[in-house]
mmCIF file of C-alpha atoms and ligand atoms in Angstrom:
data_model
loop_
_atom_site.group_PDB
_atom_site.id
_atom_site.type_symbol
_atom_site.label_atom_id
_atom_site.label_comp_id
_atom_site.label_asym_id
_atom_site.label_seq_id
_atom_site.Cartn_x
_atom_site.Cartn_y
_atom_site.Cartn_z
ATOM 1 C CA MET A 1 92.024 88.905 68.486
ATOM 2 C CA ASP A 2 91.298 90.978 71.597
ATOM 3 C CA LEU A 3 89.036 94.009 71.429
ATOM 4 C CA PHE A 4 89.223 97.193 73.446
ATOM 5 C CA GLU A 5 86.218 97.973 75.656
ATOM 6 C CA TYR A 6 84.862 100.561 73.205
ATOM 7 C CA GLN A 7 85.050 98.022 70.363
ATOM 8 C CA GLY A 8 83.470 95.347 72.546
ATOM 9 C CA LYS A 9 80.590 97.700 73.309
ATOM 10 C CA GLN A 10 80.172 98.441 69.607
ATOM 11 C CA PHE A 11 80.189 94.658 68.989
ATOM 12 C CA PHE A 12 77.617 94.052 71.775
ATOM 13 C CA GLY A 13 75.500 96.955 70.537
ATOM 14 C CA SER A 14 75.268 95.375 67.085
ATOM 15 C CA PHE A 15 73.596 92.357 68.741
ATOM 16 C CA GLY A 16 71.090 94.526 70.591
ATOM 17 C CA ILE A 17 72.761 94.418 74.011
ATOM 18 C CA PRO A 18 72.146 97.699 75.863
ATOM 19 C CA VAL A 19 75.319 99.723 76.468
ATOM 20 C CA SER A 20 75.775 103.365 77.484
ATOM 21 C CA ALA A 21 75.932 106.113 74.877
ATOM 22 C CA GLY A 22 79.487 107.302 74.384
ATOM 23 C CA ASP A 23 82.438 107.800 72.086
ATOM 24 C CA VAL A 24 86.155 107.092 71.913
ATOM 25 C CA VAL A 25 88.749 109.896 71.630
ATOM 26 C CA GLU A 26 92.505 110.383 71.577
ATOM 27 C CA THR A 27 92.786 113.979 72.810
ATOM 28 C CA VAL A 28 91.499 116.120 75.684
ATOM 29 C CA GLU A 29 89.799 118.536 73.248
ATOM 30 C CA ASP A 30 87.883 115.668 71.641
ATOM 31 C CA ALA A 31 86.937 114.338 75.085
ATOM 32 C CA VAL A 32 85.420 117.727 75.899
ATOM 33 C CA ALA A 33 83.606 117.783 72.557
ATOM 34 C CA VAL A 34 82.091 114.333 73.221
ATOM 35 C CA ALA A 35 80.946 115.379 76.715
ATOM 36 C CA GLU A 36 79.328 118.504 75.235
ATOM 37 C CA ARG A 37 77.587 116.423 72.603
ATOM 38 C CA LEU A 38 76.342 113.856 75.166
ATOM 39 C CA ASN A 39 74.976 116.845 77.092
ATOM 40 C CA TYR A 40 74.609 114.822 80.305
ATOM 41 C CA PHE A 41 76.463 114.690 83.640
ATOM 42 C CA PRO A 42 78.097 112.841 85.152
ATOM 43 C CA VAL A 43 80.011 111.078 82.398
ATOM 44 C CA VAL A 44 82.603 108.356 82.930
ATOM 45 C CA VAL A 45 86.099 108.752 81.467
ATOM 46 C CA LYS A 46 87.550 105.276 80.856
ATOM 47 C CA ALA A 47 91.110 104.328 79.877
ATOM 48 C CA GLN A 48 91.145 101.995 76.852
ATOM 49 C CA VAL A 49 93.775 99.357 77.575
ATOM 50 C CA GLN A 50 93.515 95.600 77.200
ATOM 51 C CA VAL A 51 94.047 94.797 80.860
ATOM 52 C CA GLY A 52 91.674 94.412 83.803
ATOM 53 C CA GLY A 53 91.560 96.440 87.011
ATOM 54 C CA ARG A 54 91.587 99.801 85.264
ATOM 55 C CA GLY A 55 89.354 101.255 87.972
ATOM 56 C CA LYS A 56 91.792 100.464 90.786
ATOM 57 C CA ALA A 57 94.702 101.815 88.712
ATOM 58 C CA GLY A 58 93.003 105.222 88.394
ATOM 59 C CA GLY A 59 91.977 104.710 84.776
ATOM 60 C CA ILE A 60 88.226 105.183 85.342
ATOM 61 C CA LYS A 61 86.837 108.482 86.657
ATOM 62 C CA LEU A 62 83.448 110.109 86.969
ATOM 63 C CA ALA A 63 83.314 113.705 85.715
ATOM 64 C CA ASN A 64 80.571 116.114 86.830
ATOM 65 C CA SER A 65 81.499 119.028 84.608
ATOM 66 C CA ILE A 66 83.403 119.932 81.451
ATOM 67 C CA ASP A 67 86.318 121.025 83.643
ATOM 68 C CA GLU A 68 86.421 117.600 85.292
ATOM 69 C CA VAL A 69 86.282 115.905 81.876
ATOM 70 C CA ARG A 70 89.275 117.987 80.844
ATOM 71 C CA GLU A 71 91.121 117.151 84.063
ATOM 72 C CA HIS A 72 90.448 113.395 84.026
ATOM 73 C CA ALA A 73 91.029 112.923 80.280
ATOM 74 C CA GLY A 74 94.296 114.866 80.664
ATOM 75 C CA ASN A 75 95.429 112.621 83.517
ATOM 76 C CA ILE A 76 94.349 109.327 81.978
ATOM 77 C CA LEU A 77 95.607 109.848 78.395
ATOM 78 C CA GLY A 78 99.253 108.770 78.355
ATOM 79 C CA MET A 79 98.916 107.019 81.724
ATOM 80 C CA ASP A 80 100.694 103.681 82.137
ATOM 81 C CA ILE A 81 98.431 100.872 83.355
ATOM 82 C CA LYS A 82 100.290 97.623 84.039
ATOM 83 C CA GLY A 83 102.701 98.285 81.179
ATOM 84 C CA HIS A 84 100.027 99.499 78.730
ATOM 85 C CA THR A 85 100.092 103.149 77.662
ATOM 86 C CA VAL A 86 96.640 104.730 77.390
ATOM 87 C CA GLU A 87 96.225 106.105 73.867
ATOM 88 C CA ARG A 88 92.428 106.477 73.903
ATOM 89 C CA VAL A 89 89.697 107.157 76.398
ATOM 90 C CA TRP A 90 86.049 106.208 76.125
ATOM 91 C CA ILE A 91 83.582 108.821 77.393
ATOM 92 C CA GLU A 92 80.124 107.551 78.281
ATOM 93 C CA VAL A 93 76.995 108.654 80.078
ATOM 94 C CA ALA A 94 77.332 107.470 83.697
ATOM 95 C CA SER A 95 74.900 104.876 85.038
ATOM 96 C CA ASP A 96 73.280 104.562 88.452
ATOM 97 C CA ILE A 97 74.104 101.145 89.845
ATOM 98 C CA ALA A 98 71.886 99.120 92.195
ATOM 99 C CA GLU A 99 73.767 95.817 91.786
ATOM 100 C CA GLU A 100 76.772 94.526 89.849
ATOM 101 C CA TYR A 101 76.767 91.048 88.229
ATOM 102 C CA TYR A 102 79.145 88.982 86.098
ATOM 103 C CA ALA A 103 78.288 87.163 82.841
ATOM 104 C CA SER A 104 80.390 85.382 80.221
ATOM 105 C CA PHE A 105 80.501 82.720 77.535
ATOM 106 C CA THR A 106 83.624 80.891 76.482
ATOM 107 C CA LEU A 107 84.630 77.548 75.027
ATOM 108 C CA ASP A 108 85.262 74.611 77.350
ATOM 109 C CA ARG A 109 87.569 72.625 75.076
ATOM 110 C CA SER A 110 87.747 69.497 77.221
ATOM 111 C CA ALA A 111 83.948 69.334 77.535
ATOM 112 C CA LYS A 112 83.573 70.179 73.815
ATOM 113 C CA GLN A 113 80.800 72.561 74.816
ATOM 114 C CA HIS A 114 80.244 76.237 75.405
ATOM 115 C CA LEU A 115 80.517 77.361 79.016
ATOM 116 C CA GLY A 116 78.364 80.162 80.421
ATOM 117 C CA MET A 117 79.177 81.731 83.783
ATOM 118 C CA LEU A 118 76.865 84.003 85.723
ATOM 119 C CA SER A 119 77.296 85.464 89.171
ATOM 120 C CA ALA A 120 75.495 87.889 91.444
ATOM 121 C CA GLN A 121 78.949 88.907 92.662
ATOM 122 C CA GLY A 122 80.163 91.055 89.782
ATOM 123 C CA GLY A 123 82.345 94.119 89.462
ATOM 124 C CA VAL A 124 85.282 92.293 91.047
ATOM 125 C CA GLU A 125 87.670 89.921 89.282
ATOM 126 C CA ILE A 126 85.898 86.640 88.606
ATOM 127 C CA GLU A 127 89.076 84.730 89.483
ATOM 128 C CA ALA A 128 88.786 86.071 93.032
ATOM 129 C CA VAL A 129 85.140 84.955 93.248
ATOM 130 C CA ALA A 130 86.073 81.531 91.851
ATOM 131 C CA GLU A 131 88.741 81.216 94.531
ATOM 132 C CA GLU A 132 86.902 82.521 97.572
ATOM 133 C CA ASN A 133 83.301 81.646 96.821
ATOM 134 C CA PRO A 134 83.025 79.199 93.899
ATOM 135 C CA ASP A 135 79.349 78.479 94.673
ATOM 136 C CA ALA A 136 78.567 82.086 93.803
ATOM 137 C CA ILE A 137 79.207 81.310 90.105
ATOM 138 C CA ALA A 138 76.358 79.541 88.274
ATOM 139 C CA LYS A 139 77.833 77.556 85.387
ATOM 140 C CA ILE A 140 76.019 76.170 82.400
ATOM 141 C CA TRP A 141 77.382 73.914 79.663
ATOM 142 C CA ILE A 142 75.716 74.365 76.293
ATOM 143 C CA ASP A 143 75.832 71.871 73.462
ATOM 144 C CA PRO A 144 76.542 74.000 70.368
ATOM 145 C CA VAL A 145 74.034 71.941 68.376
ATOM 146 C CA ASP A 146 71.204 72.594 70.845
ATOM 147 C CA GLY A 147 72.108 76.216 71.550
ATOM 148 C CA LEU A 148 70.739 78.163 74.512
ATOM 149 C CA THR A 149 66.949 78.158 74.824
ATOM 150 C CA GLU A 150 65.043 80.762 76.802
ATOM 151 C CA ALA A 151 63.767 78.113 79.242
ATOM 152 C CA VAL A 152 67.297 76.894 80.023
ATOM 153 C CA CYS A 153 68.519 80.476 80.291
ATOM 154 C CA ARG A 154 65.790 81.241 82.858
ATOM 155 C CA GLU A 155 66.809 78.260 84.986
ATOM 156 C CA TRP A 156 70.401 79.431 84.787
ATOM 157 C CA VAL A 157 69.508 82.954 85.922
ATOM 158 C CA ALA A 158 67.456 81.481 88.782
ATOM 159 C CA ALA A 159 70.450 79.362 89.836
ATOM 160 C CA ALA A 160 72.612 82.483 90.002
ATOM 161 C CA ALA A 161 70.158 84.073 92.452
ATOM 162 C CA LEU A 162 70.199 87.550 90.966
ATOM 163 C CA ASN A 163 67.730 90.091 92.263
ATOM 164 C CA PRO A 164 64.319 88.875 90.945
ATOM 165 C CA GLU A 165 63.839 92.345 89.477
ATOM 166 C CA ALA A 166 66.772 91.651 87.151
ATOM 167 C CA THR A 167 65.492 88.315 85.828
ATOM 168 C CA ASP A 168 63.785 89.392 82.599
ATOM 169 C CA GLY A 169 66.494 91.889 81.663
ATOM 170 C CA ALA A 170 69.250 89.380 82.413
ATOM 171 C CA VAL A 171 67.592 86.604 80.362
ATOM 172 C CA ASP A 172 67.191 88.990 77.429
ATOM 173 C CA ILE A 173 70.834 90.120 77.560
ATOM 174 C CA LEU A 174 72.226 86.608 78.065
ATOM 175 C CA LEU A 175 70.349 85.278 75.032
ATOM 176 C CA LYS A 176 71.736 88.175 72.968
ATOM 177 C CA LEU A 177 75.200 87.654 74.438
ATOM 178 C CA TYR A 178 75.054 84.003 73.393
ATOM 179 C CA ARG A 179 74.097 85.080 69.843
ATOM 180 C CA ALA A 180 76.978 87.570 69.846
ATOM 181 C CA TYR A 181 79.334 84.814 70.996
ATOM 182 C CA VAL A 182 78.214 82.262 68.383
ATOM 183 C CA ASP A 183 77.223 84.381 65.357
ATOM 184 C CA GLY A 184 79.984 86.886 66.086
ATOM 185 C CA ASP A 185 82.613 84.103 66.091
ATOM 186 C CA ALA A 186 83.996 85.034 69.496
ATOM 187 C CA ASP A 187 86.149 82.835 71.740
ATOM 188 C CA LEU A 188 85.155 84.887 74.776
ATOM 189 C CA VAL A 189 82.476 87.439 75.604
ATOM 190 C CA GLU A 190 82.416 88.853 79.115
ATOM 191 C CA ILE A 191 80.326 91.548 80.814
ATOM 192 C CA ASN A 192 81.720 92.600 84.186
ATOM 193 C CA PRO A 193 79.857 94.357 85.585
ATOM 194 C CA LEU A 194 76.461 93.600 84.167
ATOM 195 C CA ILE A 195 74.396 96.063 86.187
ATOM 196 C CA LEU A 196 70.902 96.335 87.542
ATOM 197 C CA LYS A 197 69.866 99.990 87.636
ATOM 198 C CA PRO A 198 67.577 101.394 90.340
ATOM 199 C CA THR A 199 64.966 101.683 87.559
ATOM 200 C CA GLY A 200 65.038 97.887 87.067
ATOM 201 C CA GLU A 201 66.858 97.950 83.730
ATOM 202 C CA VAL A 202 69.769 95.582 83.109
ATOM 203 C CA HIS A 203 72.738 96.957 81.184
ATOM 204 C CA ALA A 204 76.332 96.114 80.140
ATOM 205 C CA LEU A 205 78.806 98.479 81.814
ATOM 206 C CA ASP A 206 82.022 96.852 80.581
ATOM 207 C CA ALA A 207 82.910 94.628 77.601
ATOM 208 C CA LYS A 208 85.651 92.077 77.105
ATOM 209 C CA VAL A 209 85.663 90.280 73.752
ATOM 210 C CA THR A 210 88.128 87.931 72.084
ATOM 211 C CA LEU A 211 87.308 87.151 68.444
ATOM 212 C CA ASP A 212 88.406 84.020 66.615
ATOM 213 C CA ALA A 213 90.752 85.452 63.967
ATOM 214 C CA ASN A 214 90.237 82.324 61.829
ATOM 215 C CA ALA A 215 86.709 83.579 61.143
ATOM 216 C CA ASP A 216 87.720 87.026 59.941
ATOM 217 C CA PHE A 217 86.806 86.192 56.336
ATOM 218 C CA ARG A 218 83.176 86.064 57.444
ATOM 219 C CA HIS A 219 83.196 89.526 59.038
ATOM 220 C CA GLU A 220 84.107 93.177 58.647
ATOM 221 C CA TRP A 221 86.854 93.258 61.244
ATOM 222 C CA ALA A 222 89.287 95.681 59.565
ATOM 223 C CA GLU A 223 88.716 98.297 62.284
ATOM 224 C CA TYR A 224 89.464 95.822 65.082
ATOM 225 C CA GLU A 225 92.409 94.472 63.112
ATOM 226 C CA ALA A 226 93.898 97.968 62.800
ATOM 227 C CA THR A 227 94.244 98.424 66.566
ATOM 228 C CA GLN A 228 95.829 95.044 67.367
ATOM 229 C CA GLU A 229 98.902 95.367 69.548
ATOM 230 C CA ARG A 230 101.798 93.359 68.093
ATOM 231 C CA ASP A 231 105.534 93.534 68.509
ATOM 232 C CA GLU A 232 107.519 94.646 65.464
ATOM 233 C CA ARG A 233 108.410 91.113 64.326
ATOM 234 C CA GLU A 234 104.840 89.938 64.703
ATOM 235 C CA GLN A 235 103.570 92.909 62.721
ATOM 236 C CA ALA A 236 106.056 92.256 59.868
ATOM 237 C CA ALA A 237 105.063 88.567 59.776
ATOM 238 C CA HIS A 238 101.381 89.430 59.894
ATOM 239 C CA ASP A 239 101.779 91.844 56.950
ATOM 240 C CA LYS A 240 103.266 88.942 54.953
ATOM 241 C CA GLY A 241 100.409 86.645 55.962
ATOM 242 C CA LEU A 242 102.669 84.296 57.957
ATOM 243 C CA GLN A 243 101.672 82.342 61.058
ATOM 244 C CA TYR A 244 104.279 83.686 63.460
ATOM 245 C CA VAL A 245 104.826 83.853 67.198
ATOM 246 C CA GLY A 246 107.898 85.628 68.591
ATOM 247 C CA LEU A 247 109.804 83.820 71.375
ATOM 248 C CA ASP A 248 112.937 84.818 73.262
ATOM 249 C CA GLY A 249 115.584 82.280 72.199
ATOM 250 C CA SER A 250 118.266 82.414 69.483
ATOM 251 C CA VAL A 251 117.338 79.687 66.951
ATOM 252 C CA GLY A 252 115.048 81.005 64.229
ATOM 253 C CA ILE A 253 112.589 78.376 62.996
ATOM 254 C CA ILE A 254 110.793 77.929 59.679
ATOM 255 C CA ALA A 255 108.627 74.839 59.215
ATOM 256 C CA ASN A 256 105.735 73.832 56.987
ATOM 257 C CA GLY A 257 102.654 73.024 59.031
ATOM 258 C CA ALA A 258 101.835 74.004 62.608
ATOM 259 C CA GLY A 259 102.361 70.466 63.898
ATOM 260 C CA LEU A 260 105.858 70.250 62.446
ATOM 261 C CA ALA A 261 106.655 73.778 63.678
ATOM 262 C CA MET A 262 105.699 72.747 67.222
ATOM 263 C CA SER A 263 107.738 69.540 67.004
ATOM 264 C CA THR A 264 110.635 71.660 65.775
ATOM 265 C CA LEU A 265 110.428 73.809 68.922
ATOM 266 C CA ASP A 266 110.582 70.613 70.986
ATOM 267 C CA VAL A 267 113.550 69.231 69.088
ATOM 268 C CA VAL A 268 115.483 72.499 69.413
ATOM 269 C CA ASN A 269 114.826 72.402 73.149
ATOM 270 C CA GLN A 270 115.876 68.751 73.244
ATOM 271 C CA ALA A 271 119.144 69.714 71.566
ATOM 272 C CA GLY A 272 119.740 72.248 74.335
ATOM 273 C CA GLY A 273 118.756 75.367 72.381
ATOM 274 C CA LYS A 274 116.061 78.001 72.647
ATOM 275 C CA PRO A 275 113.720 78.875 69.741
ATOM 276 C CA ALA A 276 113.533 82.540 68.699
ATOM 277 C CA ASN A 277 110.121 82.086 67.132
ATOM 278 C CA PHE A 278 107.422 79.805 65.809
ATOM 279 C CA LEU A 279 106.915 80.266 62.066
ATOM 280 C CA ASP A 280 104.639 78.079 59.976
ATOM 281 C CA ILE A 281 104.853 78.742 56.237
ATOM 282 C CA GLY A 282 101.982 76.317 55.572
ATOM 283 C CA GLY A 283 101.581 73.980 52.640
ATOM 284 C CA GLY A 284 102.737 74.753 49.102
ATOM 285 C CA ALA A 285 105.329 77.317 50.182
ATOM 286 C CA ASN A 286 106.779 79.127 47.160
ATOM 287 C CA ALA A 287 109.847 81.363 46.879
ATOM 288 C CA ASP A 288 107.893 84.465 47.908
ATOM 289 C CA VAL A 289 106.708 82.879 51.113
ATOM 290 C CA MET A 290 110.162 81.477 51.888
ATOM 291 C CA ALA A 291 111.809 84.866 51.204
ATOM 292 C CA GLY A 292 109.253 86.581 53.441
ATOM 293 C CA ALA A 293 109.828 84.070 56.230
ATOM 294 C CA LEU A 294 113.613 84.445 56.003
ATOM 295 C CA GLU A 295 113.261 88.241 56.019
ATOM 296 C CA VAL A 296 111.174 88.253 59.196
ATOM 297 C CA ILE A 297 113.604 85.970 61.011
ATOM 298 C CA ASN A 298 116.647 87.782 59.650
ATOM 299 C CA ASN A 299 115.361 91.067 61.094
ATOM 300 C CA ASP A 300 115.288 89.622 64.609
ATOM 301 C CA PRO A 301 118.635 90.645 66.194
ATOM 302 C CA ALA A 302 118.384 87.801 68.730
ATOM 303 C CA VAL A 303 118.579 85.137 65.994
ATOM 304 C CA ARG A 304 121.991 83.403 65.777
ATOM 305 C CA SER A 305 121.073 80.511 63.460
ATOM 306 C CA ILE A 306 118.104 79.502 61.292
ATOM 307 C CA PHE A 307 116.607 76.032 61.155
ATOM 308 C CA ILE A 308 114.420 75.306 58.108
ATOM 309 C CA ASN A 309 112.494 72.107 58.743
ATOM 310 C CA ILE A 310 110.431 70.871 55.798
ATOM 311 C CA PHE A 311 108.511 67.661 55.466
ATOM 312 C CA GLY A 312 106.885 67.583 52.046
ATOM 313 C CA GLY A 313 103.387 66.177 51.849
ATOM 314 C CA ILE A 314 101.409 68.129 49.297
ATOM 315 C CA THR A 315 104.373 70.494 49.307
ATOM 316 C CA ARG A 316 106.985 69.114 46.908
ATOM 317 C CA GLY A 317 110.668 69.040 47.852
ATOM 318 C CA GLU A 318 111.975 70.573 44.617
ATOM 319 C CA GLU A 319 109.602 73.533 44.937
ATOM 320 C CA VAL A 320 110.746 74.206 48.489
ATOM 321 C CA ALA A 321 114.382 73.930 47.409
ATOM 322 C CA ASN A 322 113.818 76.320 44.494
ATOM 323 C CA GLY A 323 112.089 78.663 46.929
ATOM 324 C CA ILE A 324 115.043 78.612 49.307
ATOM 325 C CA VAL A 325 117.583 79.214 46.503
ATOM 326 C CA GLU A 326 115.533 82.063 45.087
ATOM 327 C CA ALA A 327 114.979 83.550 48.531
ATOM 328 C CA LEU A 328 118.723 83.448 49.277
ATOM 329 C CA GLY A 329 119.308 85.454 46.109
ATOM 330 C CA ARG A 330 116.859 88.105 47.291
ATOM 331 C CA VAL A 331 117.542 88.382 51.018
ATOM 332 C CA GLU A 332 120.950 89.032 52.579
ATOM 333 C CA ILE A 333 120.914 86.516 55.446
ATOM 334 C CA SER A 334 123.136 87.277 58.433
ATOM 335 C CA SER A 335 122.847 83.942 60.298
ATOM 336 C CA PRO A 336 123.872 80.451 59.143
ATOM 337 C CA ILE A 337 121.036 78.244 57.888
ATOM 338 C CA VAL A 338 120.529 74.537 58.535
ATOM 339 C CA ILE A 339 118.030 72.666 56.373
ATOM 340 C CA ARG A 340 116.315 69.367 56.865
ATOM 341 C CA LEU A 341 114.300 68.408 53.809
ATOM 342 C CA ASP A 342 112.263 65.225 53.742
ATOM 343 C CA GLY A 343 109.038 63.815 52.304
ATOM 344 C CA THR A 344 107.656 64.149 48.777
ATOM 345 C CA ASN A 345 110.428 64.628 46.171
ATOM 346 C CA ALA A 346 113.030 65.243 48.896
ATOM 347 C CA GLU A 347 115.825 63.812 46.767
ATOM 348 C CA GLU A 348 115.128 66.177 43.887
ATOM 349 C CA GLY A 349 115.049 69.018 46.404
ATOM 350 C CA ARG A 350 118.355 68.067 47.998
ATOM 351 C CA ALA A 351 119.969 67.853 44.556
ATOM 352 C CA ILE A 352 118.889 71.436 43.863
ATOM 353 C CA LEU A 353 120.322 72.668 47.174
ATOM 354 C CA GLU A 354 123.603 70.694 46.885
ATOM 355 C CA PRO A 355 125.561 73.248 44.742
ATOM 356 C CA HIS A 356 124.618 76.061 47.143
ATOM 357 C CA LEU A 357 125.848 74.409 50.332
ATOM 358 C CA SER A 358 128.515 76.219 52.378
ATOM 359 C CA ASP A 359 129.261 77.248 55.981
ATOM 360 C CA LYS A 360 126.269 79.536 55.682
ATOM 361 C CA LEU A 361 123.934 76.890 54.286
ATOM 362 C CA GLN A 362 124.130 73.373 55.659
ATOM 363 C CA MET A 363 121.957 70.343 55.151
ATOM 364 C CA GLN A 364 121.275 67.520 57.612
ATOM 365 C CA PRO A 365 119.484 64.230 56.943
ATOM 366 C CA THR A 366 117.357 64.149 60.120
ATOM 367 C CA MET A 367 115.402 66.608 62.209
ATOM 368 C CA LEU A 368 117.427 65.894 65.351
ATOM 369 C CA ALA A 369 120.795 66.234 63.579
ATOM 370 C CA ALA A 370 119.661 69.496 62.005
ATOM 371 C CA ALA A 371 118.461 70.804 65.389
ATOM 372 C CA ALA A 372 121.792 69.875 67.012
ATOM 373 C CA THR A 373 123.711 71.706 64.267
ATOM 374 C CA ALA A 374 121.467 74.784 64.484
ATOM 375 C CA VAL A 375 121.855 74.919 68.272
ATOM 376 C CA GLU A 376 125.637 74.529 68.004
ATOM 377 C CA LEU A 377 125.804 77.365 65.448
ATOM 378 C CA ALA A 378 123.612 79.554 67.658
ATOM 379 C CA ASN A 379 125.905 79.019 70.629
ATOM 380 C CA ARG A 380 129.075 79.745 68.729
HETATM 381 P P1 GDP B 1 87.659 97.427 84.953
HETATM 382 O O1 GDP B 1 88.037 97.787 86.368
HETATM 383 O O2 GDP B 1 88.850 97.577 84.058
HETATM 384 O O3 GDP B 1 87.026 96.084 84.823
HETATM 385 O O4 GDP B 1 86.592 98.532 84.469
HETATM 386 P P2 GDP B 1 84.978 98.559 84.548
HETATM 387 O O5 GDP B 1 84.476 99.152 83.313
HETATM 388 O O6 GDP B 1 84.445 97.223 84.903
HETATM 389 O O7 GDP B 1 84.684 99.566 85.724
HETATM 390 C C1 GDP B 1 85.129 99.316 87.049
HETATM 391 C C2 GDP B 1 84.122 99.825 88.054
HETATM 392 O O8 GDP B 1 83.910 101.227 87.878
HETATM 393 C C3 GDP B 1 82.747 99.212 87.883
HETATM 394 O O9 GDP B 1 82.643 97.961 88.517
HETATM 395 C C4 GDP B 1 81.870 100.274 88.541
HETATM 396 O O10 GDP B 1 81.823 100.059 89.944
HETATM 397 C C5 GDP B 1 82.595 101.564 88.242
HETATM 398 N N1 GDP B 1 81.894 102.248 87.128
HETATM 399 C C6 GDP B 1 82.146 102.109 85.797
HETATM 400 N N2 GDP B 1 81.241 102.819 85.075
HETATM 401 C C7 GDP B 1 80.403 103.394 85.970
HETATM 402 C C8 GDP B 1 79.222 104.211 85.846
HETATM 403 O O11 GDP B 1 78.736 104.549 84.765
HETATM 404 N N3 GDP B 1 78.622 104.598 87.012
HETATM 405 C C9 GDP B 1 79.090 104.230 88.237
HETATM 406 N N4 GDP B 1 78.440 104.642 89.311
HETATM 407 N N5 GDP B 1 80.184 103.454 88.393
HETATM 408 C C10 GDP B 1 80.815 103.035 87.281
HETATM 409 MN MN1 MN B 2 85.212 95.315 84.291
#
């Protein structure tokens, strides 16, 4: 789950990381009201879109007066930045910048450790630094069991060769950033730029945060959840609590378990077709879940056939079959369905489906045969 900058700053702030005072608004009048309340100039007017390079695209402007706030907010609200429409701007007290740094933590899956990156060359895209001057990025791998100690953090900051004046402030922020990353259940926390002010203070000027949605039960993330950008199909699936990813093919897929759903994508490809989605109904799917899944796929105009691939483990075949029959009674399905049902109590399940079979509802004994049929129906 990706956060907007203003949410990332709120998230950082809750872990004690210094960020600039500011507020988020959706209208020019509110932007003016925030600037009046901050009672400080200049302020920065910042487009809130989940894409980098906002500055270059004209989405970040300094305003020296209320009139300039009005002008910049007016220009930036509604602006298109790399395909993202600006619906909100963040207004904050501007900072004096002596130097710009880069700092982040993320997961290095292959190393099975956390990866911290720190560079004295911040403010620009880190990918460009990595390409042109990889030695300018100090990397640190952290065993999650050991965590990040202050001593190790100090060595890391020394390796990055920041201005010595920034050392204490940087160590303090990096330790807090690590806490935010671990305790906050983030997959990524990034500050670019992390700035050194002429006064010697170190401060986060930007915030990029990706939260691990699997941990949402541990947190109060409703506000972040509310602003997630999803396409219509993804939103409908999300509202029904389904694990769904929209794709651009024509074979709709329902499977139980993420592993089987992924294999189903492969088999559809192998049969020469293109999946319209990835949809995992999980274990113990009942009629409600099956009806919801069929509804989501049915509402996708690109879908030409539906492939239901079930391998019962804990999920029992007759329950899945009852679910499908009940769902068919509730939802008017426009595309033909092909079912492959195997595993626990598959025979009982097939017996339940048997009387309902037709051109619109076919059954195949194997995954590959079912995929081939679904692809053929989609291409008809
Ligand atoms: P991004 O381009 O989308 O990553 O947006 P950032 O928030 O990182 O801002 C881009 C650049 O704008 C920064 O690297 C700064 O150089 C500049 N900038 C942002 N806020 C301020 C500020 O408060 N004062 C000054 N002087 N420059 C700022
Ligand atoms: Mn930035």
